[in-house]
Amino acid sequence: MYTHTSETVADQAAGLRRLAQFRPVKVMAVASGKGGVGKTTVSANLAVMLARQGKKVMLLDADLGLANVDVMLGLNARRNLSHVISGEATLEEIIIEGPAGIRIVPSASGMHNMLNLAAT
């Protein structure tokens, strides 16, 4: 038979308090098999709206061939995901800040080698 002691209850409560300190990462994905349907527009607007509500937001442009979220937001990304994949930059080095403080991981546009990445 299991009995509760004040020490056991205190330990459980301490564990719950520790868990409450961490803010879990929430991920949203906007995807479609067809180009030109507004994925970037929806993603950029959603990111800005969430940031304006006080959320910490990072937007990853995962279009490896025709990326344009940085251009759409009027930003000039000097480096992008292709530089990380080639080892020329770290992920932290390519992140740029956008409207409402969103952080953006820009991808490459018009780079055919990004369309043909090998699985390793």
Short mmCIF file of N, CA, C and O in Angstrom, two decimals, residues 1-118:
data_model
loop_
_atom_site.label_atom_id
_atom_site.label_comp_id
_atom_site.label_asym_id
_atom_site.label_seq_id
_atom_site.Cartn_x
_atom_site.Cartn_y
_atom_site.Cartn_z
N MET A 1 0.83 -1.17 0.00
CA MET A 1 0.00 0.00 0.00
C MET A 1 0.88 1.24 0.00
O MET A 1 1.87 1.32 0.71
N TYR A 2 0.52 2.21 -0.85
CA TYR A 2 1.28 3.45 -1.00
C TYR A 2 0.67 4.53 -0.13
O TYR A 2 -0.53 4.76 -0.16
N THR A 3 1.50 5.20 0.64
CA THR A 3 0.99 6.30 1.47
C THR A 3 1.68 7.59 1.07
O THR A 3 2.86 7.59 0.70
N HIS A 4 0.95 8.67 1.11
CA HIS A 4 1.50 9.98 0.78
C HIS A 4 2.10 10.59 2.03
O HIS A 4 1.51 10.54 3.10
N THR A 5 3.25 11.13 1.88
CA THR A 5 3.85 11.90 2.97
C THR A 5 3.98 13.34 2.50
O THR A 5 3.95 13.62 1.30
N SER A 6 4.15 14.25 3.40
CA SER A 6 4.30 15.65 3.00
C SER A 6 5.56 15.83 2.15
O SER A 6 5.61 16.67 1.28
N GLU A 7 6.58 15.00 2.40
CA GLU A 7 7.81 15.09 1.63
C GLU A 7 7.56 14.68 0.17
O GLU A 7 8.04 15.32 -0.76
N THR A 8 6.80 13.62 -0.06
CA THR A 8 6.48 13.15 -1.40
C THR A 8 5.70 14.21 -2.16
O THR A 8 5.99 14.53 -3.31
N VAL A 9 4.70 14.79 -1.53
CA VAL A 9 3.88 15.82 -2.17
C VAL A 9 4.74 17.03 -2.50
O VAL A 9 4.63 17.61 -3.58
N ALA A 10 5.63 17.43 -1.62
CA ALA A 10 6.50 18.57 -1.87
C ALA A 10 7.40 18.31 -3.07
O ALA A 10 7.63 19.19 -3.89
N ASP A 11 7.93 17.09 -3.18
CA ASP A 11 8.79 16.76 -4.32
C ASP A 11 8.01 16.81 -5.62
O ASP A 11 8.51 17.29 -6.63
N GLN A 12 6.79 16.31 -5.65
CA GLN A 12 5.98 16.36 -6.87
C GLN A 12 5.67 17.80 -7.25
O GLN A 12 5.72 18.16 -8.41
N ALA A 13 5.35 18.61 -6.29
CA ALA A 13 5.05 20.01 -6.57
C ALA A 13 6.28 20.73 -7.11
O ALA A 13 6.19 21.55 -8.01
N ALA A 14 7.45 20.40 -6.58
CA ALA A 14 8.68 21.03 -7.05
C ALA A 14 8.93 20.65 -8.52
O ALA A 14 9.33 21.49 -9.32
N GLY A 15 8.66 19.41 -8.86
CA GLY A 15 8.83 18.97 -10.25
C GLY A 15 7.89 19.70 -11.19
O GLY A 15 8.28 20.11 -12.28
N LEU A 16 6.65 19.90 -10.77
CA LEU A 16 5.69 20.65 -11.59
C LEU A 16 6.11 22.10 -11.75
O LEU A 16 5.96 22.69 -12.82
N ARG A 17 6.65 22.69 -10.69
CA ARG A 17 7.11 24.07 -10.79
C ARG A 17 8.27 24.19 -11.77
O ARG A 17 8.35 25.14 -12.54
N ARG A 18 9.18 23.22 -11.75
CA ARG A 18 10.30 23.24 -12.70
C ARG A 18 9.79 23.12 -14.13
O ARG A 18 10.27 23.81 -15.02
N LEU A 19 8.83 22.24 -14.38
CA LEU A 19 8.27 22.09 -15.72
C LEU A 19 7.60 23.37 -16.20
O LEU A 19 7.66 23.71 -17.37
N ALA A 20 6.95 24.07 -15.31
CA ALA A 20 6.23 25.30 -15.67
C ALA A 20 7.18 26.42 -16.08
O ALA A 20 6.79 27.36 -16.76
N GLN A 21 8.45 26.34 -15.68
CA GLN A 21 9.42 27.37 -16.02
C GLN A 21 9.80 27.32 -17.50
O GLN A 21 10.17 28.33 -18.07
N PHE A 22 9.74 26.17 -18.12
CA PHE A 22 10.14 26.02 -19.51
C PHE A 22 8.99 26.39 -20.43
O PHE A 22 7.85 26.05 -20.17
N ARG A 23 9.32 27.11 -21.49
CA ARG A 23 8.31 27.49 -22.46
C ARG A 23 8.51 26.61 -23.69
O ARG A 23 9.48 26.78 -24.43
N PRO A 24 7.62 25.68 -23.91
CA PRO A 24 7.81 24.77 -25.04
C PRO A 24 7.73 25.51 -26.37
O PRO A 24 7.02 26.51 -26.51
N VAL A 25 8.48 25.02 -27.33
CA VAL A 25 8.47 25.58 -28.68
C VAL A 25 7.25 25.05 -29.41
O VAL A 25 6.95 23.86 -29.38
N LYS A 26 6.54 25.94 -30.04
CA LYS A 26 5.38 25.56 -30.85
C LYS A 26 5.74 25.80 -32.30
O LYS A 26 6.30 26.84 -32.64
N VAL A 27 5.43 24.84 -33.14
CA VAL A 27 5.79 24.92 -34.55
C VAL A 27 4.53 24.91 -35.40
O VAL A 27 3.64 24.10 -35.17
N MET A 28 4.48 25.82 -36.36
CA MET A 28 3.41 25.83 -37.34
C MET A 28 4.06 25.68 -38.71
O MET A 28 5.13 26.25 -38.95
N ALA A 29 3.43 24.95 -39.59
CA ALA A 29 3.95 24.79 -40.95
C ALA A 29 2.87 25.20 -41.93
O ALA A 29 1.70 24.86 -41.77
N VAL A 30 3.28 25.94 -42.94
CA VAL A 30 2.38 26.30 -44.04
C VAL A 30 2.97 25.63 -45.27
O VAL A 30 4.10 25.92 -45.66
N ALA A 31 2.21 24.73 -45.87
CA ALA A 31 2.75 23.95 -46.98
C ALA A 31 1.71 23.72 -48.06
O ALA A 31 0.51 23.74 -47.81
N SER A 32 2.21 23.48 -49.26
CA SER A 32 1.37 23.13 -50.39
C SER A 32 2.27 22.53 -51.45
O SER A 32 3.44 22.91 -51.57
N GLY A 33 1.73 21.63 -52.22
CA GLY A 33 2.50 21.02 -53.31
C GLY A 33 2.56 21.90 -54.53
O GLY A 33 3.31 21.63 -55.47
N LYS A 34 1.80 22.96 -54.55
CA LYS A 34 1.73 23.84 -55.71
C LYS A 34 2.37 25.18 -55.38
O LYS A 34 2.21 25.72 -54.30
N GLY A 35 3.08 25.73 -56.32
CA GLY A 35 3.68 27.04 -56.13
C GLY A 35 2.70 28.15 -56.43
O GLY A 35 1.71 27.96 -57.14
N GLY A 36 2.97 29.32 -55.87
CA GLY A 36 2.17 30.50 -56.18
C GLY A 36 0.80 30.56 -55.54
O GLY A 36 -0.08 31.28 -56.02
N VAL A 37 0.60 29.82 -54.46
CA VAL A 37 -0.72 29.81 -53.82
C VAL A 37 -0.78 30.69 -52.57
O VAL A 37 -1.82 30.76 -51.93
N GLY A 38 0.32 31.34 -52.20
CA GLY A 38 0.31 32.26 -51.07
C GLY A 38 0.94 31.77 -49.79
O GLY A 38 0.71 32.35 -48.72
N LYS A 39 1.74 30.71 -49.85
CA LYS A 39 2.37 30.17 -48.63
C LYS A 39 3.24 31.23 -47.94
O LYS A 39 3.16 31.42 -46.73
N THR A 40 4.04 31.93 -48.71
CA THR A 40 4.93 32.94 -48.13
C THR A 40 4.14 34.10 -47.57
O THR A 40 4.43 34.60 -46.48
N THR A 41 3.12 34.53 -48.27
CA THR A 41 2.29 35.63 -47.80
C THR A 41 1.61 35.28 -46.48
O THR A 41 1.62 36.06 -45.52
N VAL A 42 1.02 34.09 -46.41
CA VAL A 42 0.36 33.64 -45.19
C VAL A 42 1.38 33.52 -44.06
O VAL A 42 1.14 33.98 -42.94
N SER A 43 2.52 32.92 -44.34
CA SER A 43 3.55 32.71 -43.31
C SER A 43 4.08 34.03 -42.77
O SER A 43 4.22 34.21 -41.55
N ALA A 44 4.37 34.98 -43.65
CA ALA A 44 4.91 36.27 -43.21
C ALA A 44 3.88 37.03 -42.39
O ALA A 44 4.21 37.59 -41.33
N ASN A 45 2.64 37.06 -42.83
CA ASN A 45 1.60 37.77 -42.09
C ASN A 45 1.31 37.11 -40.74
O ASN A 45 1.11 37.80 -39.74
N LEU A 46 1.30 35.81 -40.71
CA LEU A 46 1.09 35.07 -39.46
C LEU A 46 2.22 35.36 -38.48
O LEU A 46 1.99 35.60 -37.30
N ALA A 47 3.45 35.36 -38.98
CA ALA A 47 4.61 35.62 -38.12
C ALA A 47 4.55 37.02 -37.51
O ALA A 47 4.76 37.20 -36.31
N VAL A 48 4.24 38.01 -38.32
CA VAL A 48 4.17 39.39 -37.82
C VAL A 48 3.03 39.54 -36.82
O VAL A 48 3.18 40.16 -35.77
N MET A 49 1.87 38.93 -37.12
CA MET A 49 0.73 39.01 -36.22
C MET A 49 1.06 38.39 -34.86
O MET A 49 0.76 38.96 -33.82
N LEU A 50 1.69 37.23 -34.85
CA LEU A 50 2.05 36.58 -33.60
C LEU A 50 3.08 37.40 -32.82
O LEU A 50 3.00 37.52 -31.60
N ALA A 51 4.04 37.98 -33.53
CA ALA A 51 5.05 38.82 -32.87
C ALA A 51 4.41 40.05 -32.24
O ALA A 51 4.77 40.45 -31.14
N ARG A 52 3.45 40.63 -32.91
CA ARG A 52 2.76 41.80 -32.37
C ARG A 52 1.92 41.45 -31.15
O ARG A 52 1.55 42.32 -30.37
N GLN A 53 1.61 40.17 -30.98
CA GLN A 53 0.90 39.71 -29.78
C GLN A 53 1.86 39.34 -28.66
O GLN A 53 1.46 38.78 -27.65
N GLY A 54 3.15 39.60 -28.86
CA GLY A 54 4.14 39.35 -27.82
C GLY A 54 4.82 38.00 -27.90
O GLY A 54 5.59 37.65 -27.01
N LYS A 55 4.57 37.24 -28.94
CA LYS A 55 5.21 35.93 -29.09
C LYS A 55 6.60 36.11 -29.70
O LYS A 55 6.84 37.02 -30.49
N LYS A 56 7.51 35.23 -29.32
CA LYS A 56 8.82 35.20 -29.95
C LYS A 56 8.67 34.33 -31.20
O LYS A 56 8.26 33.17 -31.10
N VAL A 57 8.99 34.87 -32.36
CA VAL A 57 8.71 34.19 -33.62
C VAL A 57 9.97 34.07 -34.47
O VAL A 57 10.71 35.04 -34.63
N MET A 58 10.16 32.87 -35.01
CA MET A 58 11.20 32.66 -36.01
C MET A 58 10.54 32.08 -37.24
O MET A 58 9.76 31.13 -37.15
N LEU A 59 10.83 32.65 -38.38
CA LEU A 59 10.25 32.24 -39.65
C LEU A 59 11.34 31.62 -40.51
O LEU A 59 12.32 32.27 -40.84
N LEU A 60 11.16 30.35 -40.84
CA LEU A 60 12.12 29.62 -41.69
C LEU A 60 11.55 29.53 -43.09
O LEU A 60 10.48 28.95 -43.29
N ASP A 61 12.24 30.12 -44.05
CA ASP A 61 11.84 29.99 -45.45
C ASP A 61 12.44 28.68 -45.95
O ASP A 61 13.63 28.59 -46.19
N ALA A 62 11.60 27.67 -46.07
CA ALA A 62 12.09 26.34 -46.44
C ALA A 62 11.96 26.06 -47.93
O ALA A 62 12.14 24.93 -48.37
N ASP A 63 11.67 27.08 -48.72
CA ASP A 63 11.62 26.91 -50.17
C ASP A 63 13.07 26.93 -50.66
O ASP A 63 13.70 27.97 -50.73
N LEU A 64 13.60 25.77 -50.98
CA LEU A 64 15.03 25.67 -51.30
C LEU A 64 15.38 26.12 -52.70
O LEU A 64 16.54 26.19 -53.06
N GLY A 65 14.39 26.43 -53.52
CA GLY A 65 14.70 26.86 -54.88
C GLY A 65 14.21 28.25 -55.22
O GLY A 65 14.86 28.97 -55.97
N LEU A 66 13.07 28.66 -54.66
CA LEU A 66 12.49 29.96 -55.00
C LEU A 66 12.12 30.75 -53.75
O LEU A 66 11.06 31.36 -53.67
N ALA A 67 13.01 30.77 -52.80
CA ALA A 67 12.77 31.46 -51.53
C ALA A 67 12.65 32.96 -51.76
O ALA A 67 13.37 33.53 -52.57
N ASN A 68 11.71 33.60 -51.03
CA ASN A 68 11.58 35.04 -51.19
C ASN A 68 10.98 35.75 -49.98
O ASN A 68 10.56 36.90 -50.11
N VAL A 69 10.94 35.12 -48.83
CA VAL A 69 10.33 35.79 -47.67
C VAL A 69 11.10 37.05 -47.30
O VAL A 69 10.49 38.06 -46.94
N ASP A 70 12.41 37.05 -47.43
CA ASP A 70 13.20 38.24 -47.12
C ASP A 70 12.87 39.37 -48.10
O ASP A 70 12.69 40.52 -47.70
N VAL A 71 12.74 39.05 -49.37
CA VAL A 71 12.40 40.06 -50.38
C VAL A 71 10.99 40.59 -50.13
O VAL A 71 10.74 41.80 -50.19
N MET A 72 10.05 39.70 -49.83
CA MET A 72 8.67 40.10 -49.58
C MET A 72 8.58 41.08 -48.41
O MET A 72 7.76 41.99 -48.42
N LEU A 73 9.45 40.90 -47.42
CA LEU A 73 9.43 41.77 -46.24
C LEU A 73 10.35 42.98 -46.38
O LEU A 73 10.55 43.73 -45.44
N GLY A 74 10.92 43.17 -47.58
CA GLY A 74 11.77 44.32 -47.83
C GLY A 74 13.13 44.25 -47.17
O GLY A 74 13.73 45.28 -46.85
N LEU A 75 13.62 43.04 -46.96
CA LEU A 75 14.90 42.84 -46.29
C LEU A 75 15.96 42.42 -47.30
O LEU A 75 15.66 41.89 -48.35
N ASN A 76 17.22 42.63 -46.93
CA ASN A 76 18.33 42.24 -47.79
C ASN A 76 19.19 41.23 -47.02
O ASN A 76 20.00 41.63 -46.19
N ALA A 77 19.01 39.96 -47.32
CA ALA A 77 19.79 38.92 -46.65
C ALA A 77 21.10 38.69 -47.41
O ALA A 77 21.08 38.33 -48.58
N ARG A 78 22.20 38.95 -46.74
CA ARG A 78 23.51 38.75 -47.38
C ARG A 78 23.86 37.27 -47.47
O ARG A 78 24.56 36.84 -48.38
N ARG A 79 23.38 36.50 -46.50
CA ARG A 79 23.64 35.05 -46.47
C ARG A 79 22.32 34.34 -46.27
O ARG A 79 21.35 34.91 -45.77
N ASN A 80 22.31 33.06 -46.62
CA ASN A 80 21.08 32.29 -46.50
C ASN A 80 21.40 30.84 -46.16
O ASN A 80 22.56 30.49 -45.91
N LEU A 81 20.39 30.01 -46.19
CA LEU A 81 20.54 28.60 -45.81
C LEU A 81 21.58 27.86 -46.65
O LEU A 81 22.23 26.95 -46.18
N SER A 82 21.76 28.26 -47.90
CA SER A 82 22.77 27.60 -48.74
C SER A 82 24.17 27.80 -48.16
O SER A 82 25.03 26.92 -48.27
N HIS A 83 24.42 28.93 -47.51
CA HIS A 83 25.72 29.18 -46.89
C HIS A 83 25.94 28.29 -45.66
O HIS A 83 27.07 27.89 -45.37
N VAL A 84 24.87 27.96 -44.97
CA VAL A 84 24.96 27.04 -43.82
C VAL A 84 25.25 25.63 -44.33
O VAL A 84 26.14 24.95 -43.82
N ILE A 85 24.52 25.21 -45.35
CA ILE A 85 24.70 23.86 -45.89
C ILE A 85 26.10 23.67 -46.46
O ILE A 85 26.71 22.61 -46.31
N SER A 86 26.66 24.71 -47.09
CA SER A 86 28.01 24.61 -47.67
C SER A 86 29.11 24.78 -46.63
O SER A 86 30.28 24.60 -46.94
N GLY A 87 28.73 25.16 -45.39
CA GLY A 87 29.72 25.34 -44.33
C GLY A 87 30.34 26.72 -44.30
O GLY A 87 31.27 26.97 -43.54
N GLU A 88 29.84 27.65 -45.12
CA GLU A 88 30.38 29.01 -45.17
C GLU A 88 29.90 29.89 -44.01
O GLU A 88 30.49 30.94 -43.75
N ALA A 89 28.81 29.49 -43.36
CA ALA A 89 28.26 30.28 -42.26
C ALA A 89 27.53 29.36 -41.29
O ALA A 89 27.16 28.24 -41.66
N THR A 90 27.33 29.84 -40.09
CA THR A 90 26.54 29.09 -39.12
C THR A 90 25.09 29.56 -39.22
O THR A 90 24.82 30.65 -39.75
N LEU A 91 24.19 28.79 -38.67
CA LEU A 91 22.79 29.17 -38.68
C LEU A 91 22.58 30.52 -37.97
O LEU A 91 21.85 31.37 -38.45
N GLU A 92 23.26 30.71 -36.86
CA GLU A 92 23.14 31.96 -36.12
C GLU A 92 23.58 33.16 -36.95
O GLU A 92 23.03 34.25 -36.81
N GLU A 93 24.56 32.96 -37.83
CA GLU A 93 25.09 34.07 -38.63
C GLU A 93 24.15 34.51 -39.75
O GLU A 93 24.26 35.64 -40.23
N ILE A 94 23.24 33.66 -40.18
CA ILE A 94 22.37 34.04 -41.30
C ILE A 94 21.02 34.59 -40.86
O ILE A 94 20.29 35.15 -41.67
N ILE A 95 20.69 34.46 -39.58
CA ILE A 95 19.39 34.92 -39.10
C ILE A 95 19.33 36.44 -39.17
O ILE A 95 20.25 37.12 -38.74
N ILE A 96 18.25 36.96 -39.75
CA ILE A 96 18.06 38.41 -39.83
C ILE A 96 16.78 38.79 -39.10
O ILE A 96 15.90 37.95 -38.88
N GLU A 97 16.69 40.05 -38.71
CA GLU A 97 15.50 40.52 -38.00
C GLU A 97 14.57 41.20 -38.98
O GLU A 97 14.98 41.98 -39.83
N GLY A 98 13.29 40.89 -38.83
CA GLY A 98 12.27 41.46 -39.71
C GLY A 98 11.30 42.31 -38.94
O GLY A 98 11.52 42.65 -37.78
N PRO A 99 10.18 42.65 -39.56
CA PRO A 99 9.18 43.50 -38.92
C PRO A 99 8.67 42.88 -37.62
O PRO A 99 8.59 41.67 -37.50
N ALA A 100 8.36 43.74 -36.67
CA ALA A 100 7.83 43.33 -35.37
C ALA A 100 8.79 42.45 -34.59
O ALA A 100 8.41 41.77 -33.66
N GLY A 101 10.07 42.45 -35.00
CA GLY A 101 11.08 41.69 -34.29
C GLY A 101 11.13 40.21 -34.63
O GLY A 101 11.81 39.45 -33.94
N ILE A 102 10.43 39.79 -35.68
CA ILE A 102 10.51 38.37 -36.05
C ILE A 102 11.92 38.06 -36.52
O ILE A 102 12.61 38.90 -37.08
N ARG A 103 12.36 36.86 -36.24
CA ARG A 103 13.68 36.40 -36.70
C ARG A 103 13.44 35.53 -37.91
O ARG A 103 12.55 34.69 -37.91
N ILE A 104 14.25 35.71 -38.93
CA ILE A 104 14.04 35.03 -40.20
C ILE A 104 15.28 34.25 -40.59
O ILE A 104 16.39 34.76 -40.55
N VAL A 105 15.05 32.99 -40.99
CA VAL A 105 16.09 32.16 -41.57
C VAL A 105 15.82 32.15 -43.07
O VAL A 105 14.94 31.44 -43.55
N PRO A 106 16.56 32.98 -43.83
CA PRO A 106 16.31 33.05 -45.27
C PRO A 106 16.89 31.84 -45.99
O PRO A 106 17.91 31.28 -45.58
N SER A 107 16.24 31.46 -47.06
CA SER A 107 16.74 30.36 -47.88
C SER A 107 17.24 30.92 -49.20
O SER A 107 17.17 32.11 -49.45
N ALA A 108 17.74 30.04 -50.05
CA ALA A 108 18.32 30.45 -51.31
C ALA A 108 17.27 30.53 -52.40
O ALA A 108 16.30 29.79 -52.39
N SER A 109 17.48 31.41 -53.35
CA SER A 109 16.57 31.53 -54.47
C SER A 109 17.36 31.40 -55.76
O SER A 109 18.40 32.03 -55.92
N GLY A 110 16.87 30.56 -56.66
CA GLY A 110 17.51 30.39 -57.96
C GLY A 110 18.80 29.60 -57.92
O GLY A 110 19.59 29.66 -58.86
N MET A 111 19.04 28.86 -56.86
CA MET A 111 20.26 28.05 -56.77
C MET A 111 19.89 26.60 -56.99
O MET A 111 19.32 25.96 -56.13
N HIS A 112 20.21 26.08 -58.15
CA HIS A 112 19.80 24.73 -58.53
C HIS A 112 20.39 23.66 -57.63
O HIS A 112 19.77 22.61 -57.43
N ASN A 113 21.59 23.90 -57.07
CA ASN A 113 22.16 22.89 -56.18
C ASN A 113 21.33 22.70 -54.92
O ASN A 113 21.36 21.63 -54.32
N MET A 114 20.56 23.71 -54.52
CA MET A 114 19.70 23.57 -53.35
C MET A 114 18.51 22.65 -53.64
O MET A 114 17.92 22.07 -52.76
N LEU A 115 18.15 22.54 -54.91
CA LEU A 115 17.03 21.68 -55.29
C LEU A 115 17.43 20.22 -55.35
O LEU A 115 16.58 19.34 -55.36
N ASN A 116 18.72 19.94 -55.41
CA ASN A 116 19.21 18.57 -55.58
C ASN A 116 20.10 18.13 -54.44
O ASN A 116 21.14 17.52 -54.66
N LEU A 117 19.71 18.42 -53.21
CA LEU A 117 20.51 18.01 -52.06
C LEU A 117 20.41 16.51 -51.85
O LEU A 117 19.33 15.94 -51.94
N ALA A 118 21.52 15.89 -51.59
CA ALA A 118 21.54 14.45 -51.34
C ALA A 118 21.23 14.17 -49.88
O ALA A 118 21.62 14.95 -49.01
#
